[in-house]
Amino acid sequence: MASTVVDVKPLVILPTYNEAENIVEVLERIAQALPQVEVLVVDDGSPDGTADLAEAWGAEHGGRVSLLRRGAKAGLGSAYRAGFAYGLANSYDALIEMDSDLQHDPAALPSLVNAVESGADLAIGSRYVPGGHIPDWPRHREWLSRGGNRYAAAVLRLQVRDATAGFRCYAAPMLSRIPLDLVIADGYGFQIEMAYNIARRGGRIVEVPITFSDRERGTSKMSSRIVFEALVLVTWWAVRDRILRRPLPADAS
Ligand SMILES: Nc1nc2c(ncn2[C@@H]2O[C@H](COP(=O)(O)OP(=O)(O)OP(=O)(O)O)[C@@H](O)[C@H]2O)c(=O)[nH]1
Ligand SMILES: [Mg+2]
């Protein structure tokens, strides 16, 4: 594992919806992996009190946890867009996406941040590069995920093995160029859309191997609608950019 000494000022963004069973352990393990790191929890009014648990943990442990409390469940993509806007407005250099259900091992945080420190515009915690693993998935689920990734990479000409992965670190200068109000996808499609936006702007994308475990506590919020959304949007982006040849929208100002 790479050094935990980091030069950039990173922000870990945790979207939460009913993660009361996981959030405290997530925050503890983040603090072990990157002791001084600041965290933003974007909670969509979780009825199980996730936001209060996160806030109380932060108050007891040095006040490095901020809360963005939103009224109602608005989706993963929307939560990250709000988190990115907060991080950029508050001058963080590296913005990290991470699930709050322990499927993403916080111990991998230093390697993602170090990749950005070494010049990557986007570092993706990848299951599909050598050293990456998904120990708990049945074969059909892995095939679906690999197949979706191959399809997206082929039609979008994206040189990324795991574009749907949601454990990532963005360099702020590149993230700030993306017009987030034009980013529309919600789940897996959101991850592809962000990687595609960076690749189209000539950004350097690096994949760092990770182990992606199964969720042990709490329930999944993903659905077949999210998979369908990604499939339709990827196909549309390919048609829009390869056949209709619409120009790349201007960078955000
Ligand atoms: N703020 C917010 N967070 C969400 C929303 N939907 C999901 N999340 C969070 O996003 C993260 C990923 O959601 P999951 O449901 O675990 O999705 P997944 O890991 O792709 O799917 P599984 O492998 O089935 O768990 C978790 O931390 C969720 O709590 C939402 O609408 N709003
Ligand atoms: Mg999950």
PDB file of N, CA, C and O in Angstrom, residues 77-102:
ATOM      1  N   GLY A  77     -26.355  10.103  -8.202  1.00  0.00           N
ATOM      2  CA  GLY A  77     -25.721  11.113  -9.061  1.00  0.00           C
ATOM      3  C   GLY A  77     -25.973  12.507  -8.519  1.00  0.00           C
ATOM      4  O   GLY A  77     -25.056  13.335  -8.429  1.00  0.00           O
ATOM      5  N   SER A  78     -27.197  12.755  -8.122  1.00  0.00           N
ATOM      6  CA  SER A  78     -27.558  14.066  -7.576  1.00  0.00           C
ATOM      7  C   SER A  78     -26.782  14.339  -6.290  1.00  0.00           C
ATOM      8  O   SER A  78     -26.304  15.455  -6.050  1.00  0.00           O
ATOM      9  N   ALA A  79     -26.627  13.310  -5.434  1.00  0.00           N
ATOM     10  CA  ALA A  79     -25.882  13.487  -4.180  1.00  0.00           C
ATOM     11  C   ALA A  79     -24.424  13.844  -4.486  1.00  0.00           C
ATOM     12  O   ALA A  79     -23.849  14.748  -3.868  1.00  0.00           O
ATOM     13  N   TYR A  80     -23.810  13.150  -5.445  1.00  0.00           N
ATOM     14  CA  TYR A  80     -22.414  13.464  -5.775  1.00  0.00           C
ATOM     15  C   TYR A  80     -22.276  14.832  -6.422  1.00  0.00           C
ATOM     16  O   TYR A  80     -21.310  15.556  -6.151  1.00  0.00           O
ATOM     17  N   ARG A  81     -23.218  15.203  -7.272  1.00  0.00           N
ATOM     18  CA  ARG A  81     -23.118  16.535  -7.883  1.00  0.00           C
ATOM     19  C   ARG A  81     -23.136  17.612  -6.788  1.00  0.00           C
ATOM     20  O   ARG A  81     -22.363  18.564  -6.844  1.00  0.00           O
ATOM     21  N   ALA A  82     -24.006  17.438  -5.805  1.00  0.00           N
ATOM     22  CA  ALA A  82     -24.064  18.402  -4.693  1.00  0.00           C
ATOM     23  C   ALA A  82     -22.757  18.371  -3.894  1.00  0.00           C
ATOM     24  O   ALA A  82     -22.234  19.412  -3.491  1.00  0.00           O
ATOM     25  N   GLY A  83     -22.213  17.177  -3.682  1.00  0.00           N
ATOM     26  CA  GLY A  83     -20.955  17.047  -2.943  1.00  0.00           C
ATOM     27  C   GLY A  83     -19.790  17.675  -3.702  1.00  0.00           C
ATOM     28  O   GLY A  83     -18.934  18.341  -3.102  1.00  0.00           O
ATOM     29  N   PHE A  84     -19.753  17.489  -5.014  1.00  0.00           N
ATOM     30  CA  PHE A  84     -18.682  18.098  -5.824  1.00  0.00           C
ATOM     31  C   PHE A  84     -18.765  19.623  -5.739  1.00  0.00           C
ATOM     32  O   PHE A  84     -17.743  20.313  -5.601  1.00  0.00           O
ATOM     33  N   ALA A  85     -19.984  20.158  -5.862  1.00  0.00           N
ATOM     34  CA  ALA A  85     -20.153  21.617  -5.814  1.00  0.00           C
ATOM     35  C   ALA A  85     -19.634  22.148  -4.472  1.00  0.00           C
ATOM     36  O   ALA A  85     -18.917  23.159  -4.422  1.00  0.00           O
ATOM     37  N   TYR A  86     -19.946  21.449  -3.388  1.00  0.00           N
ATOM     38  CA  TYR A  86     -19.468  21.846  -2.058  1.00  0.00           C
ATOM     39  C   TYR A  86     -17.934  21.789  -2.013  1.00  0.00           C
ATOM     40  O   TYR A  86     -17.269  22.712  -1.542  1.00  0.00           O
ATOM     41  N   GLY A  87     -17.377  20.695  -2.497  1.00  0.00           N
ATOM     42  CA  GLY A  87     -15.921  20.509  -2.426  1.00  0.00           C
ATOM     43  C   GLY A  87     -15.168  21.540  -3.252  1.00  0.00           C
ATOM     44  O   GLY A  87     -14.144  22.068  -2.809  1.00  0.00           O
ATOM     45  N   LEU A  88     -15.681  21.838  -4.440  1.00  0.00           N
ATOM     46  CA  LEU A  88     -15.003  22.825  -5.285  1.00  0.00           C
ATOM     47  C   LEU A  88     -15.138  24.220  -4.683  1.00  0.00           C
ATOM     48  O   LEU A  88     -14.188  25.002  -4.684  1.00  0.00           O
ATOM     49  N   ALA A  89     -16.325  24.530  -4.142  1.00  0.00           N
ATOM     50  CA  ALA A  89     -16.543  25.859  -3.535  1.00  0.00           C
ATOM     51  C   ALA A  89     -15.663  26.041  -2.303  1.00  0.00           C
ATOM     52  O   ALA A  89     -15.332  27.170  -1.937  1.00  0.00           O
ATOM     53  N   ASN A  90     -15.276  24.937  -1.661  1.00  0.00           N
ATOM     54  CA  ASN A  90     -14.467  25.028  -0.437  1.00  0.00           C
ATOM     55  C   ASN A  90     -13.001  24.672  -0.667  1.00  0.00           C
ATOM     56  O   ASN A  90     -12.276  24.330   0.275  1.00  0.00           O
ATOM     57  N   SER A  91     -12.579  24.748  -1.930  1.00  0.00           N
ATOM     58  CA  SER A  91     -11.152  24.686  -2.291  1.00  0.00           C
ATOM     59  C   SER A  91     -10.436  23.395  -1.931  1.00  0.00           C
ATOM     60  O   SER A  91      -9.243  23.411  -1.608  1.00  0.00           O
ATOM     61  N   TYR A  92     -11.125  22.266  -1.979  1.00  0.00           N
ATOM     62  CA  TYR A  92     -10.421  20.980  -1.853  1.00  0.00           C
ATOM     63  C   TYR A  92      -9.726  20.682  -3.182  1.00  0.00           C
ATOM     64  O   TYR A  92     -10.209  21.070  -4.246  1.00  0.00           O
ATOM     65  N   ASP A  93      -8.597  19.973  -3.126  1.00  0.00           N
ATOM     66  CA  ASP A  93      -7.824  19.677  -4.343  1.00  0.00           C
ATOM     67  C   ASP A  93      -8.199  18.348  -4.961  1.00  0.00           C
ATOM     68  O   ASP A  93      -7.948  18.110  -6.138  1.00  0.00           O
ATOM     69  N   ALA A  94      -8.718  17.443  -4.130  1.00  0.00           N
ATOM     70  CA  ALA A  94      -9.014  16.087  -4.599  1.00  0.00           C
ATOM     71  C   ALA A  94     -10.350  15.678  -3.993  1.00  0.00           C
ATOM     72  O   ALA A  94     -10.532  15.773  -2.772  1.00  0.00           O
ATOM     73  N   LEU A  95     -11.293  15.251  -4.842  1.00  0.00           N
ATOM     74  CA  LEU A  95     -12.624  14.906  -4.357  1.00  0.00           C
ATOM     75  C   LEU A  95     -12.865  13.422  -4.557  1.00  0.00           C
ATOM     76  O   LEU A  95     -12.747  12.910  -5.674  1.00  0.00           O
ATOM     77  N   ILE A  96     -13.186  12.768  -3.451  1.00  0.00           N
ATOM     78  CA  ILE A  96     -13.268  11.304  -3.455  1.00  0.00           C
ATOM     79  C   ILE A  96     -14.714  10.854  -3.377  1.00  0.00           C
ATOM     80  O   ILE A  96     -15.468  11.350  -2.533  1.00  0.00           O
ATOM     81  N   GLU A  97     -15.061   9.925  -4.240  1.00  0.00           N
ATOM     82  CA  GLU A  97     -16.370   9.248  -4.186  1.00  0.00           C
ATOM     83  C   GLU A  97     -16.183   7.920  -3.474  1.00  0.00           C
ATOM     84  O   GLU A  97     -15.273   7.162  -3.814  1.00  0.00           O
ATOM     85  N   MET A  98     -17.062   7.630  -2.555  1.00  0.00           N
ATOM     86  CA  MET A  98     -16.975   6.344  -1.855  1.00  0.00           C
ATOM     87  C   MET A  98     -18.343   5.942  -1.321  1.00  0.00           C
ATOM     88  O   MET A  98     -19.061   6.786  -0.788  1.00  0.00           O
ATOM     89  N   ASP A  99     -18.717   4.675  -1.460  1.00  0.00           N
ATOM     90  CA  ASP A  99     -19.978   4.198  -0.890  1.00  0.00           C
ATOM     91  C   ASP A  99     -19.876   4.172   0.635  1.00  0.00           C
ATOM     92  O   ASP A  99     -18.788   4.041   1.191  1.00  0.00           O
ATOM     93  N   SER A 100     -21.034   4.219   1.284  1.00  0.00           N
ATOM     94  CA  SER A 100     -21.067   4.249   2.760  1.00  0.00           C
ATOM     95  C   SER A 100     -21.513   2.911   3.331  1.00  0.00           C
ATOM     96  O   SER A 100     -22.070   2.858   4.426  1.00  0.00           O
ATOM     97  N   ASP A 101     -21.288   1.833   2.578  1.00  0.00           N
ATOM     98  CA  ASP A 101     -21.767   0.521   3.030  1.00  0.00           C
ATOM     99  C   ASP A 101     -20.637  -0.488   3.186  1.00  0.00           C
ATOM    100  O   ASP A 101     -20.878  -1.689   3.266  1.00  0.00           O
ATOM    101  N   LEU A 102     -19.380   0.006   3.190  1.00  0.00           N
ATOM    102  CA  LEU A 102     -18.179  -0.810   3.394  1.00  0.00           C
ATOM    103  C   LEU A 102     -17.866  -1.744   2.227  1.00  0.00           C
ATOM    104  O   LEU A 102     -17.002  -2.604   2.347  1.00  0.00           O
TER     105      LEU A 102
END
